[in-house]
Amino acid sequence: MYRIVLSVIVSLLSVATYAQDDFVFTPQWTAQAQFAGYYVAEAKGFYREAGVKVRIEHPSVTLPAMARLRSGKCQATTLQVCQALEIVDAGIPLVNILQTSMNNAMVIVSARDKDPLSQKGARVGIWSVGFGQLAICMSIKDHLDYQWVHLAQGVNLFVAGALDATLAMSYNEYYQLIQAGMDISDKAVYRFCDHGYNVQEDGVYMTREYYQTHRQQARKFAEASRRGWEWAARHPDEALDIVMQYVDKDRIATNRTLQRLMLKEVLRLQVDRESKKREFRLRPDMVQQASRLMVDNMMLGREVKYEELSE
């Protein structure tokens, strides 16, 4: 009888531990190669081997990633450093548990082969959901007085000639423009990383409240995710196959060529310019740079310190 009771207790404890390890991860956008490492970690069983049960659930128009995190519908999401600073400044403490981006991917692409810095007062497309903080800082600092035109997504307005320029990510919209048949010269592209704005972008964040009671779970997830990205870097073709499974499952309007280019560029951006390595760490100097820029341009009420985001 004792053994039976003991067996039941062990089973119940196992179930409790398993339930505690349930972990919902929400990338900040729909399925694409930008999140390949997480798809790989799930598909190859890296999360399971680490002892954490992960579900990847993408955001929707009505429930974006940060709303899911705040409501407890997910335990972690991806954010750019500038976004994270805004959220912490707004009174929501966050912890960065894994940093994947080591370089900034944002560019301005100008129409009619013009230098973006010569287009004072230009109508420039910017995403409604955010991500354009550094571009606004740059426009103010260089007295460009851009007229920002808010876009939900896509490059259609720019291709149609309704904009003088548009913000784009080097791994996404930039390639969409090329696929649309646009001939883009280097002169027409302003790369923020080459002009003193090389601030890191994607990292994995969770609320500090959740992290304080789930440190081991967070570290298991981070370690398995890093393993997924490292595997993707060594096996890009197989990683792309996995990405396309997620894309097809969610019926995302894209194509394999674009996702291949995206994966290659995302992996390139993960290599630190100075060390030439994938460091997977949040850099204090880049947090400080972004914070000071945003304070100077009244996007933050105070300077957010690196220590406020670190474990």
PDB file of C-alpha atoms in Angstrom:
ATOM      1  CA  MET A   1       0.000   0.000   0.000  1.00  0.00           C
ATOM      2  CA  TYR A   2       2.846   2.372   0.913  1.00  0.00           C
ATOM      3  CA  ARG A   3       4.494   1.815  -2.458  1.00  0.00           C
ATOM      4  CA  ILE A   4       1.250   2.529  -4.263  1.00  0.00           C
ATOM      5  CA  VAL A   5       0.747   5.777  -2.350  1.00  0.00           C
ATOM      6  CA  LEU A   6       4.387   6.764  -2.917  1.00  0.00           C
ATOM      7  CA  SER A   7       4.022   6.031  -6.626  1.00  0.00           C
ATOM      8  CA  VAL A   8       0.935   8.227  -6.825  1.00  0.00           C
ATOM      9  CA  ILE A   9       2.724  11.056  -4.995  1.00  0.00           C
ATOM     10  CA  VAL A  10       5.725  10.837  -7.364  1.00  0.00           C
ATOM     11  CA  SER A  11       3.394  10.836 -10.357  1.00  0.00           C
ATOM     12  CA  LEU A  12       1.557  13.898  -9.058  1.00  0.00           C
ATOM     13  CA  LEU A  13       4.837  15.699  -8.434  1.00  0.00           C
ATOM     14  CA  SER A  14       5.981  14.854 -11.948  1.00  0.00           C
ATOM     15  CA  VAL A  15       2.753  16.237 -13.407  1.00  0.00           C
ATOM     16  CA  ALA A  16       3.116  19.393 -11.291  1.00  0.00           C
ATOM     17  CA  THR A  17       6.702  19.891 -12.443  1.00  0.00           C
ATOM     18  CA  TYR A  18       5.742  19.290 -16.073  1.00  0.00           C
ATOM     19  CA  ALA A  19       2.904  21.796 -15.839  1.00  0.00           C
ATOM     20  CA  GLN A  20       5.244  24.340 -14.274  1.00  0.00           C
ATOM     21  CA  ASP A  21       7.577  23.903 -17.227  1.00  0.00           C
ATOM     22  CA  ASP A  22       4.879  24.834 -19.767  1.00  0.00           C
ATOM     23  CA  PHE A  23       6.273  27.857 -21.605  1.00  0.00           C
ATOM     24  CA  VAL A  24       4.542  29.872 -24.328  1.00  0.00           C
ATOM     25  CA  PHE A  25       6.844  31.929 -26.535  1.00  0.00           C
ATOM     26  CA  THR A  26       5.450  34.635 -28.828  1.00  0.00           C
ATOM     27  CA  PRO A  27       7.728  36.208 -31.466  1.00  0.00           C
ATOM     28  CA  GLN A  28       6.853  39.822 -32.240  1.00  0.00           C
ATOM     29  CA  TRP A  29       5.658  39.081 -35.759  1.00  0.00           C
ATOM     30  CA  THR A  30       4.177  36.376 -37.970  1.00  0.00           C
ATOM     31  CA  ALA A  31       6.084  33.226 -38.948  1.00  0.00           C
ATOM     32  CA  GLN A  32       9.271  33.974 -40.887  1.00  0.00           C
ATOM     33  CA  ALA A  33      13.007  33.280 -40.930  1.00  0.00           C
ATOM     34  CA  GLN A  34      13.598  36.119 -38.469  1.00  0.00           C
ATOM     35  CA  PHE A  35      12.678  33.531 -35.803  1.00  0.00           C
ATOM     36  CA  ALA A  36      14.344  30.479 -37.339  1.00  0.00           C
ATOM     37  CA  GLY A  37      16.379  29.533 -34.256  1.00  0.00           C
ATOM     38  CA  TYR A  38      13.286  29.092 -32.119  1.00  0.00           C
ATOM     39  CA  TYR A  39      11.552  26.980 -34.763  1.00  0.00           C
ATOM     40  CA  VAL A  40      14.661  24.820 -35.023  1.00  0.00           C
ATOM     41  CA  ALA A  41      14.871  24.416 -31.238  1.00  0.00           C
ATOM     42  CA  GLU A  42      11.282  23.204 -31.146  1.00  0.00           C
ATOM     43  CA  ALA A  43      11.459  21.002 -34.255  1.00  0.00           C
ATOM     44  CA  LYS A  44      14.798  19.372 -33.311  1.00  0.00           C
ATOM     45  CA  GLY A  45      13.710  18.698 -29.736  1.00  0.00           C
ATOM     46  CA  PHE A  46      16.204  21.059 -28.079  1.00  0.00           C
ATOM     47  CA  TYR A  47      13.572  22.492 -25.750  1.00  0.00           C
ATOM     48  CA  ARG A  48      12.397  19.022 -24.776  1.00  0.00           C
ATOM     49  CA  GLU A  49      15.979  17.930 -24.083  1.00  0.00           C
ATOM     50  CA  ALA A  50      16.456  21.002 -21.896  1.00  0.00           C
ATOM     51  CA  GLY A  51      13.423  20.006 -19.857  1.00  0.00           C
ATOM     52  CA  VAL A  52      11.039  22.781 -20.842  1.00  0.00           C
ATOM     53  CA  LYS A  53       7.807  22.280 -22.760  1.00  0.00           C
ATOM     54  CA  VAL A  54       7.576  25.147 -25.260  1.00  0.00           C
ATOM     55  CA  ARG A  55       4.694  26.245 -27.459  1.00  0.00           C
ATOM     56  CA  ILE A  56       5.363  28.891 -30.102  1.00  0.00           C
ATOM     57  CA  GLU A  57       2.280  31.046 -30.616  1.00  0.00           C
ATOM     58  CA  HIS A  58       2.456  34.024 -32.972  1.00  0.00           C
ATOM     59  CA  PRO A  59       0.671  37.321 -32.282  1.00  0.00           C
ATOM     60  CA  SER A  60      -2.468  38.506 -34.044  1.00  0.00           C
ATOM     61  CA  VAL A  61      -3.759  41.902 -35.131  1.00  0.00           C
ATOM     62  CA  THR A  62      -6.059  42.055 -32.106  1.00  0.00           C
ATOM     63  CA  LEU A  63      -3.530  40.637 -29.635  1.00  0.00           C
ATOM     64  CA  PRO A  64       0.058  41.748 -30.358  1.00  0.00           C
ATOM     65  CA  ALA A  65       3.042  40.147 -28.676  1.00  0.00           C
ATOM     66  CA  MET A  66       3.461  42.616 -25.820  1.00  0.00           C
ATOM     67  CA  ALA A  67      -0.246  42.446 -24.981  1.00  0.00           C
ATOM     68  CA  ARG A  68       0.070  38.668 -24.800  1.00  0.00           C
ATOM     69  CA  LEU A  69       3.031  38.995 -22.432  1.00  0.00           C
ATOM     70  CA  ARG A  70       1.265  41.458 -20.125  1.00  0.00           C
ATOM     71  CA  SER A  71      -1.892  39.367 -19.980  1.00  0.00           C
ATOM     72  CA  GLY A  72       0.024  36.168 -19.200  1.00  0.00           C
ATOM     73  CA  LYS A  73      -0.876  34.459 -22.471  1.00  0.00           C
ATOM     74  CA  CYS A  74       2.839  33.981 -23.104  1.00  0.00           C
ATOM     75  CA  GLN A  75       5.901  33.907 -20.894  1.00  0.00           C
ATOM     76  CA  ALA A  76       8.402  35.484 -23.290  1.00  0.00           C
ATOM     77  CA  THR A  77       8.501  37.531 -26.465  1.00  0.00           C
ATOM     78  CA  THR A  78      11.039  39.162 -28.760  1.00  0.00           C
ATOM     79  CA  LEU A  79      11.622  42.909 -28.640  1.00  0.00           C
ATOM     80  CA  GLN A  80      14.109  45.346 -30.071  1.00  0.00           C
ATOM     81  CA  VAL A  81      16.282  47.150 -27.531  1.00  0.00           C
ATOM     82  CA  CYS A  82      14.588  50.505 -28.194  1.00  0.00           C
ATOM     83  CA  GLN A  83      11.160  48.942 -27.627  1.00  0.00           C
ATOM     84  CA  ALA A  84      12.317  47.360 -24.383  1.00  0.00           C
ATOM     85  CA  LEU A  85      13.599  50.727 -23.140  1.00  0.00           C
ATOM     86  CA  GLU A  86      10.222  52.346 -23.828  1.00  0.00           C
ATOM     87  CA  ILE A  87       8.360  49.591 -22.006  1.00  0.00           C
ATOM     88  CA  VAL A  88      10.616  49.747 -18.933  1.00  0.00           C
ATOM     89  CA  ASP A  89      10.319  53.542 -18.903  1.00  0.00           C
ATOM     90  CA  ALA A  90       6.530  53.101 -18.940  1.00  0.00           C
ATOM     91  CA  GLY A  91       6.748  51.145 -15.691  1.00  0.00           C
ATOM     92  CA  ILE A  92       6.862  47.505 -16.819  1.00  0.00           C
ATOM     93  CA  PRO A  93      10.136  45.891 -15.628  1.00  0.00           C
ATOM     94  CA  LEU A  94      11.619  43.459 -18.159  1.00  0.00           C
ATOM     95  CA  VAL A  95      14.522  41.019 -18.232  1.00  0.00           C
ATOM     96  CA  ASN A  96      16.532  40.175 -21.336  1.00  0.00           C
ATOM     97  CA  ILE A  97      17.232  36.424 -21.155  1.00  0.00           C
ATOM     98  CA  LEU A  98      18.822  36.059 -24.612  1.00  0.00           C
ATOM     99  CA  GLN A  99      20.111  38.565 -27.164  1.00  0.00           C
ATOM    100  CA  THR A 100      20.270  37.372 -30.764  1.00  0.00           C
ATOM    101  CA  SER A 101      20.850  40.577 -32.752  1.00  0.00           C
ATOM    102  CA  MET A 102      24.269  42.185 -32.437  1.00  0.00           C
ATOM    103  CA  ASN A 103      23.755  44.777 -35.208  1.00  0.00           C
ATOM    104  CA  ASN A 104      21.072  47.138 -36.431  1.00  0.00           C
ATOM    105  CA  ALA A 105      19.169  46.113 -39.559  1.00  0.00           C
ATOM    106  CA  MET A 106      17.190  49.271 -40.275  1.00  0.00           C
ATOM    107  CA  VAL A 107      17.687  51.226 -43.500  1.00  0.00           C
ATOM    108  CA  ILE A 108      16.036  54.093 -45.323  1.00  0.00           C
ATOM    109  CA  VAL A 109      15.500  53.453 -49.012  1.00  0.00           C
ATOM    110  CA  SER A 110      14.915  56.508 -51.205  1.00  0.00           C
ATOM    111  CA  ALA A 111      13.039  56.744 -54.463  1.00  0.00           C
ATOM    112  CA  ARG A 112      14.543  58.084 -57.680  1.00  0.00           C
ATOM    113  CA  ASP A 113      18.093  57.152 -56.648  1.00  0.00           C
ATOM    114  CA  LYS A 114      18.423  60.014 -54.157  1.00  0.00           C
ATOM    115  CA  ASP A 115      20.554  60.115 -51.023  1.00  0.00           C
ATOM    116  CA  PRO A 116      18.137  59.963 -48.044  1.00  0.00           C
ATOM    117  CA  LEU A 117      20.190  62.673 -46.294  1.00  0.00           C
ATOM    118  CA  SER A 118      19.444  65.074 -49.167  1.00  0.00           C
ATOM    119  CA  GLN A 119      15.669  64.674 -48.913  1.00  0.00           C
ATOM    120  CA  LYS A 120      14.720  67.280 -46.336  1.00  0.00           C
ATOM    121  CA  GLY A 121      10.984  67.250 -45.634  1.00  0.00           C
ATOM    122  CA  ALA A 122      10.515  63.956 -47.503  1.00  0.00           C
ATOM    123  CA  ARG A 123       7.445  61.770 -47.024  1.00  0.00           C
ATOM    124  CA  VAL A 124       8.905  58.660 -45.405  1.00  0.00           C
ATOM    125  CA  GLY A 125       7.087  55.438 -44.581  1.00  0.00           C
ATOM    126  CA  ILE A 126       7.342  54.234 -40.979  1.00  0.00           C
ATOM    127  CA  TRP A 127       5.739  51.257 -39.251  1.00  0.00           C
ATOM    128  CA  SER A 128       2.636  51.946 -37.159  1.00  0.00           C
ATOM    129  CA  VAL A 129       3.618  49.194 -34.705  1.00  0.00           C
ATOM    130  CA  GLY A 130       6.930  50.862 -33.825  1.00  0.00           C
ATOM    131  CA  PHE A 131      10.569  49.944 -34.562  1.00  0.00           C
ATOM    132  CA  GLY A 132      11.331  53.435 -35.948  1.00  0.00           C
ATOM    133  CA  GLN A 133      12.757  55.128 -32.851  1.00  0.00           C
ATOM    134  CA  LEU A 134      16.285  55.525 -34.235  1.00  0.00           C
ATOM    135  CA  ALA A 135      14.974  56.919 -37.524  1.00  0.00           C
ATOM    136  CA  ILE A 136      13.045  59.615 -35.672  1.00  0.00           C
ATOM    137  CA  CYS A 137      16.162  60.452 -33.645  1.00  0.00           C
ATOM    138  CA  MET A 138      18.233  60.675 -36.821  1.00  0.00           C
ATOM    139  CA  SER A 139      15.671  62.899 -38.570  1.00  0.00           C
ATOM    140  CA  ILE A 140      15.672  65.330 -35.650  1.00  0.00           C
ATOM    141  CA  LYS A 141      19.459  65.309 -35.156  1.00  0.00           C
ATOM    142  CA  ASP A 142      20.185  65.934 -38.854  1.00  0.00           C
ATOM    143  CA  HIS A 143      17.358  68.497 -39.214  1.00  0.00           C
ATOM    144  CA  LEU A 144      15.735  66.498 -41.992  1.00  0.00           C
ATOM    145  CA  ASP A 145      12.151  67.222 -40.885  1.00  0.00           C
ATOM    146  CA  TYR A 146      10.803  64.033 -42.431  1.00  0.00           C
ATOM    147  CA  GLN A 147       7.022  63.757 -42.779  1.00  0.00           C
ATOM    148  CA  TRP A 148       6.304  60.328 -41.330  1.00  0.00           C
ATOM    149  CA  VAL A 149       3.621  58.293 -43.076  1.00  0.00           C
ATOM    150  CA  HIS A 150       2.472  55.407 -40.869  1.00  0.00           C
ATOM    151  CA  LEU A 151       2.163  51.991 -42.513  1.00  0.00           C
ATOM    152  CA  ALA A 152       0.719  48.772 -41.124  1.00  0.00           C
ATOM    153  CA  GLN A 153       3.208  46.729 -43.145  1.00  0.00           C
ATOM    154  CA  GLY A 154       4.475  46.132 -46.663  1.00  0.00           C
ATOM    155  CA  VAL A 155       6.099  48.271 -49.336  1.00  0.00           C
ATOM    156  CA  ASN A 156       3.179  48.894 -51.687  1.00  0.00           C
ATOM    157  CA  LEU A 157       2.909  52.666 -51.102  1.00  0.00           C
ATOM    158  CA  PHE A 158       6.607  53.138 -51.804  1.00  0.00           C
ATOM    159  CA  VAL A 159       6.550  50.935 -54.906  1.00  0.00           C
ATOM    160  CA  ALA A 160       3.506  52.859 -56.164  1.00  0.00           C
ATOM    161  CA  GLY A 161       5.440  56.128 -55.903  1.00  0.00           C
ATOM    162  CA  ALA A 162       3.369  57.642 -53.089  1.00  0.00           C
ATOM    163  CA  LEU A 163       6.404  58.054 -50.816  1.00  0.00           C
ATOM    164  CA  ASP A 164       9.793  59.700 -51.229  1.00  0.00           C
ATOM    165  CA  ALA A 165      11.442  57.073 -49.050  1.00  0.00           C
ATOM    166  CA  THR A 166      10.604  54.280 -46.652  1.00  0.00           C
ATOM    167  CA  LEU A 167      12.067  52.575 -43.636  1.00  0.00           C
ATOM    168  CA  ALA A 168      12.954  48.939 -44.241  1.00  0.00           C
ATOM    169  CA  MET A 169      14.716  46.096 -42.512  1.00  0.00           C
ATOM    170  CA  SER A 170      17.736  44.816 -44.399  1.00  0.00           C
ATOM    171  CA  TYR A 171      16.459  41.246 -43.943  1.00  0.00           C
ATOM    172  CA  ASN A 172      12.842  41.897 -44.941  1.00  0.00           C
ATOM    173  CA  GLU A 173      11.348  44.925 -46.719  1.00  0.00           C
ATOM    174  CA  TYR A 174      14.623  45.670 -48.505  1.00  0.00           C
ATOM    175  CA  TYR A 175      14.415  42.288 -50.241  1.00  0.00           C
ATOM    176  CA  GLN A 176      10.693  42.765 -50.857  1.00  0.00           C
ATOM    177  CA  LEU A 177      11.556  45.898 -52.837  1.00  0.00           C
ATOM    178  CA  ILE A 178      14.134  44.020 -54.882  1.00  0.00           C
ATOM    179  CA  GLN A 179      11.617  41.241 -55.552  1.00  0.00           C
ATOM    180  CA  ALA A 180       9.156  43.915 -56.682  1.00  0.00           C
ATOM    181  CA  GLY A 181      11.616  44.788 -59.447  1.00  0.00           C
ATOM    182  CA  MET A 182      13.107  47.976 -58.020  1.00  0.00           C
ATOM    183  CA  ASP A 183      16.685  48.822 -58.953  1.00  0.00           C
ATOM    184  CA  ILE A 184      18.177  50.162 -55.711  1.00  0.00           C
ATOM    185  CA  SER A 185      21.646  51.689 -55.750  1.00  0.00           C
ATOM    186  CA  ASP A 186      23.877  51.986 -52.692  1.00  0.00           C
ATOM    187  CA  LYS A 187      23.453  55.775 -52.913  1.00  0.00           C
ATOM    188  CA  ALA A 188      19.724  55.420 -52.237  1.00  0.00           C
ATOM    189  CA  VAL A 189      20.183  53.330 -49.089  1.00  0.00           C
ATOM    190  CA  TYR A 190      21.006  54.786 -45.669  1.00  0.00           C
ATOM    191  CA  ARG A 191      22.148  52.034 -43.290  1.00  0.00           C
ATOM    192  CA  PHE A 192      21.775  53.110 -39.682  1.00  0.00           C
ATOM    193  CA  CYS A 193      24.494  50.712 -38.490  1.00  0.00           C
ATOM    194  CA  ASP A 194      27.049  52.612 -40.598  1.00  0.00           C
ATOM    195  CA  HIS A 195      26.167  56.086 -39.300  1.00  0.00           C
ATOM    196  CA  GLY A 196      26.541  55.873 -35.533  1.00  0.00           C
ATOM    197  CA  TYR A 197      23.235  54.131 -34.842  1.00  0.00           C
ATOM    198  CA  ASN A 198      24.365  50.529 -34.551  1.00  0.00           C
ATOM    199  CA  VAL A 199      21.973  49.612 -31.733  1.00  0.00           C
ATOM    200  CA  GLN A 200      21.075  45.967 -31.193  1.00  0.00           C
ATOM    201  CA  GLU A 201      17.603  44.814 -32.113  1.00  0.00           C
ATOM    202  CA  ASP A 202      15.970  41.431 -31.382  1.00  0.00           C
ATOM    203  CA  GLY A 203      16.309  39.836 -27.976  1.00  0.00           C
ATOM    204  CA  VAL A 204      14.080  37.618 -25.825  1.00  0.00           C
ATOM    205  CA  TYR A 205      12.348  39.336 -22.907  1.00  0.00           C
ATOM    206  CA  MET A 206      10.031  38.386 -20.079  1.00  0.00           C
ATOM    207  CA  THR A 207       8.583  40.373 -17.207  1.00  0.00           C
ATOM    208  CA  ARG A 208      10.899  40.663 -14.232  1.00  0.00           C
ATOM    209  CA  GLU A 209       8.094  39.422 -12.009  1.00  0.00           C
ATOM    210  CA  TYR A 210       7.863  36.151 -13.945  1.00  0.00           C
ATOM    211  CA  TYR A 211      11.646  35.807 -14.198  1.00  0.00           C
ATOM    212  CA  GLN A 212      12.127  36.094 -10.443  1.00  0.00           C
ATOM    213  CA  THR A 213      10.050  32.960  -9.841  1.00  0.00           C
ATOM    214  CA  HIS A 214      11.100  31.021 -12.973  1.00  0.00           C
ATOM    215  CA  ARG A 215      14.833  31.621 -13.362  1.00  0.00           C
ATOM    216  CA  GLN A 216      15.706  28.029 -14.187  1.00  0.00           C
ATOM    217  CA  GLN A 217      12.941  27.751 -16.750  1.00  0.00           C
ATOM    218  CA  ALA A 218      14.084  31.004 -18.368  1.00  0.00           C
ATOM    219  CA  ARG A 219      17.677  29.798 -18.569  1.00  0.00           C
ATOM    220  CA  LYS A 220      16.670  26.448 -20.028  1.00  0.00           C
ATOM    221  CA  PHE A 221      14.646  28.210 -22.704  1.00  0.00           C
ATOM    222  CA  ALA A 222      17.473  30.639 -23.479  1.00  0.00           C
ATOM    223  CA  GLU A 223      20.109  27.906 -23.705  1.00  0.00           C
ATOM    224  CA  ALA A 224      17.969  25.718 -25.977  1.00  0.00           C
ATOM    225  CA  SER A 225      17.099  28.733 -28.165  1.00  0.00           C
ATOM    226  CA  ARG A 226      20.768  29.619 -28.532  1.00  0.00           C
ATOM    227  CA  ARG A 227      21.422  26.019 -29.505  1.00  0.00           C
ATOM    228  CA  GLY A 228      18.691  26.343 -32.138  1.00  0.00           C
ATOM    229  CA  TRP A 229      20.293  29.438 -33.630  1.00  0.00           C
ATOM    230  CA  GLU A 230      23.749  27.872 -33.653  1.00  0.00           C
ATOM    231  CA  TRP A 231      22.334  24.802 -35.421  1.00  0.00           C
ATOM    232  CA  ALA A 232      20.575  27.059 -37.967  1.00  0.00           C
ATOM    233  CA  ALA A 233      23.875  28.825 -38.706  1.00  0.00           C
ATOM    234  CA  ARG A 234      25.559  25.462 -39.408  1.00  0.00           C
ATOM    235  CA  HIS A 235      22.615  24.020 -41.382  1.00  0.00           C
ATOM    236  CA  PRO A 236      20.883  26.966 -43.127  1.00  0.00           C
ATOM    237  CA  ASP A 237      19.175  24.852 -45.807  1.00  0.00           C
ATOM    238  CA  GLU A 238      17.630  22.488 -43.292  1.00  0.00           C
ATOM    239  CA  ALA A 239      16.713  25.423 -41.054  1.00  0.00           C
ATOM    240  CA  LEU A 240      14.950  27.017 -44.014  1.00  0.00           C
ATOM    241  CA  ASP A 241      12.934  23.819 -44.524  1.00  0.00           C
ATOM    242  CA  ILE A 242      11.773  24.102 -40.905  1.00  0.00           C
ATOM    243  CA  VAL A 243      10.925  27.805 -41.326  1.00  0.00           C
ATOM    244  CA  MET A 244       8.790  27.050 -44.382  1.00  0.00           C
ATOM    245  CA  GLN A 245       6.831  24.467 -42.396  1.00  0.00           C
ATOM    246  CA  TYR A 246       5.818  27.203 -39.946  1.00  0.00           C
ATOM    247  CA  VAL A 247       5.131  29.649 -42.784  1.00  0.00           C
ATOM    248  CA  ASP A 248       2.935  27.159 -44.610  1.00  0.00           C
ATOM    249  CA  LYS A 249       1.104  26.164 -41.440  1.00  0.00           C
ATOM    250  CA  ASP A 250       0.155  29.797 -40.758  1.00  0.00           C
ATOM    251  CA  ARG A 251      -0.511  30.522 -44.457  1.00  0.00           C
ATOM    252  CA  ILE A 252       1.870  33.481 -44.573  1.00  0.00           C
ATOM    253  CA  ALA A 253       2.086  35.276 -47.907  1.00  0.00           C
ATOM    254  CA  THR A 254       5.779  34.950 -48.682  1.00  0.00           C
ATOM    255  CA  ASN A 255       8.108  32.757 -50.719  1.00  0.00           C
ATOM    256  CA  ARG A 256      11.114  30.539 -50.147  1.00  0.00           C
ATOM    257  CA  THR A 257      13.533  32.873 -51.944  1.00  0.00           C
ATOM    258  CA  LEU A 258      12.655  35.782 -49.665  1.00  0.00           C
ATOM    259  CA  GLN A 259      12.903  33.596 -46.567  1.00  0.00           C
ATOM    260  CA  ARG A 260      16.296  32.282 -47.689  1.00  0.00           C
ATOM    261  CA  LEU A 261      17.605  35.831 -48.058  1.00  0.00           C
ATOM    262  CA  MET A 262      16.083  36.781 -44.712  1.00  0.00           C
ATOM    263  CA  LEU A 263      17.716  33.897 -42.899  1.00  0.00           C
ATOM    264  CA  LYS A 264      21.121  34.643 -44.399  1.00  0.00           C
ATOM    265  CA  GLU A 265      20.910  38.306 -43.382  1.00  0.00           C
ATOM    266  CA  VAL A 266      19.560  37.607 -39.881  1.00  0.00           C
ATOM    267  CA  LEU A 267      22.432  35.199 -39.272  1.00  0.00           C
ATOM    268  CA  ARG A 268      24.919  37.802 -40.520  1.00  0.00           C
ATOM    269  CA  LEU A 269      23.491  40.402 -38.156  1.00  0.00           C
ATOM    270  CA  GLN A 270      24.062  38.047 -35.230  1.00  0.00           C
ATOM    271  CA  VAL A 271      27.849  38.322 -35.637  1.00  0.00           C
ATOM    272  CA  ASP A 272      29.329  41.151 -33.576  1.00  0.00           C
ATOM    273  CA  ARG A 273      31.356  43.550 -35.713  1.00  0.00           C
ATOM    274  CA  GLU A 274      34.174  43.793 -33.219  1.00  0.00           C
ATOM    275  CA  SER A 275      34.616  40.237 -31.971  1.00  0.00           C
ATOM    276  CA  LYS A 276      33.445  38.571 -35.225  1.00  0.00           C
ATOM    277  CA  LYS A 277      31.508  36.089 -33.074  1.00  0.00           C
ATOM    278  CA  ARG A 278      27.916  35.245 -32.222  1.00  0.00           C
ATOM    279  CA  GLU A 279      27.928  36.495 -28.669  1.00  0.00           C
ATOM    280  CA  PHE A 280      24.231  36.228 -27.768  1.00  0.00           C
ATOM    281  CA  ARG A 281      24.603  39.001 -25.203  1.00  0.00           C
ATOM    282  CA  LEU A 282      23.084  42.398 -24.606  1.00  0.00           C
ATOM    283  CA  ARG A 283      25.826  45.001 -24.911  1.00  0.00           C
ATOM    284  CA  PRO A 284      25.839  47.668 -22.157  1.00  0.00           C
ATOM    285  CA  ASP A 285      27.305  50.282 -24.510  1.00  0.00           C
ATOM    286  CA  MET A 286      24.493  49.839 -27.024  1.00  0.00           C
ATOM    287  CA  VAL A 287      21.815  50.053 -24.322  1.00  0.00           C
ATOM    288  CA  GLN A 288      23.435  53.261 -23.063  1.00  0.00           C
ATOM    289  CA  GLN A 289      23.649  54.700 -26.577  1.00  0.00           C
ATOM    290  CA  ALA A 290      20.000  53.950 -27.373  1.00  0.00           C
ATOM    291  CA  SER A 291      18.802  55.231 -24.002  1.00  0.00           C
ATOM    292  CA  ARG A 292      20.656  58.533 -24.294  1.00  0.00           C
ATOM    293  CA  LEU A 293      19.484  59.096 -27.862  1.00  0.00           C
ATOM    294  CA  MET A 294      15.892  58.494 -26.862  1.00  0.00           C
ATOM    295  CA  VAL A 295      16.127  60.723 -23.773  1.00  0.00           C
ATOM    296  CA  ASP A 296      17.675  63.512 -25.865  1.00  0.00           C
ATOM    297  CA  ASN A 297      14.752  63.248 -28.298  1.00  0.00           C
ATOM    298  CA  MET A 298      12.110  63.055 -25.554  1.00  0.00           C
ATOM    299  CA  MET A 299      11.144  59.439 -26.274  1.00  0.00           C
ATOM    300  CA  LEU A 300      12.033  58.413 -22.716  1.00  0.00           C
ATOM    301  CA  GLY A 301      11.301  60.214 -19.492  1.00  0.00           C
ATOM    302  CA  ARG A 302      14.611  59.064 -18.021  1.00  0.00           C
ATOM    303  CA  GLU A 303      17.717  57.118 -18.963  1.00  0.00           C
ATOM    304  CA  VAL A 304      17.085  53.377 -18.617  1.00  0.00           C
ATOM    305  CA  LYS A 305      20.205  51.559 -17.410  1.00  0.00           C
ATOM    306  CA  TYR A 306      21.606  48.300 -18.719  1.00  0.00           C
ATOM    307  CA  GLU A 307      21.232  46.760 -15.264  1.00  0.00           C
ATOM    308  CA  GLU A 308      17.459  47.223 -15.479  1.00  0.00           C
ATOM    309  CA  LEU A 309      17.310  44.800 -18.417  1.00  0.00           C
ATOM    310  CA  SER A 310      19.961  42.297 -17.351  1.00  0.00           C
ATOM    311  CA  GLU A 311      19.443  39.143 -15.284  1.00  0.00           C
TER     312      GLU A 311
END
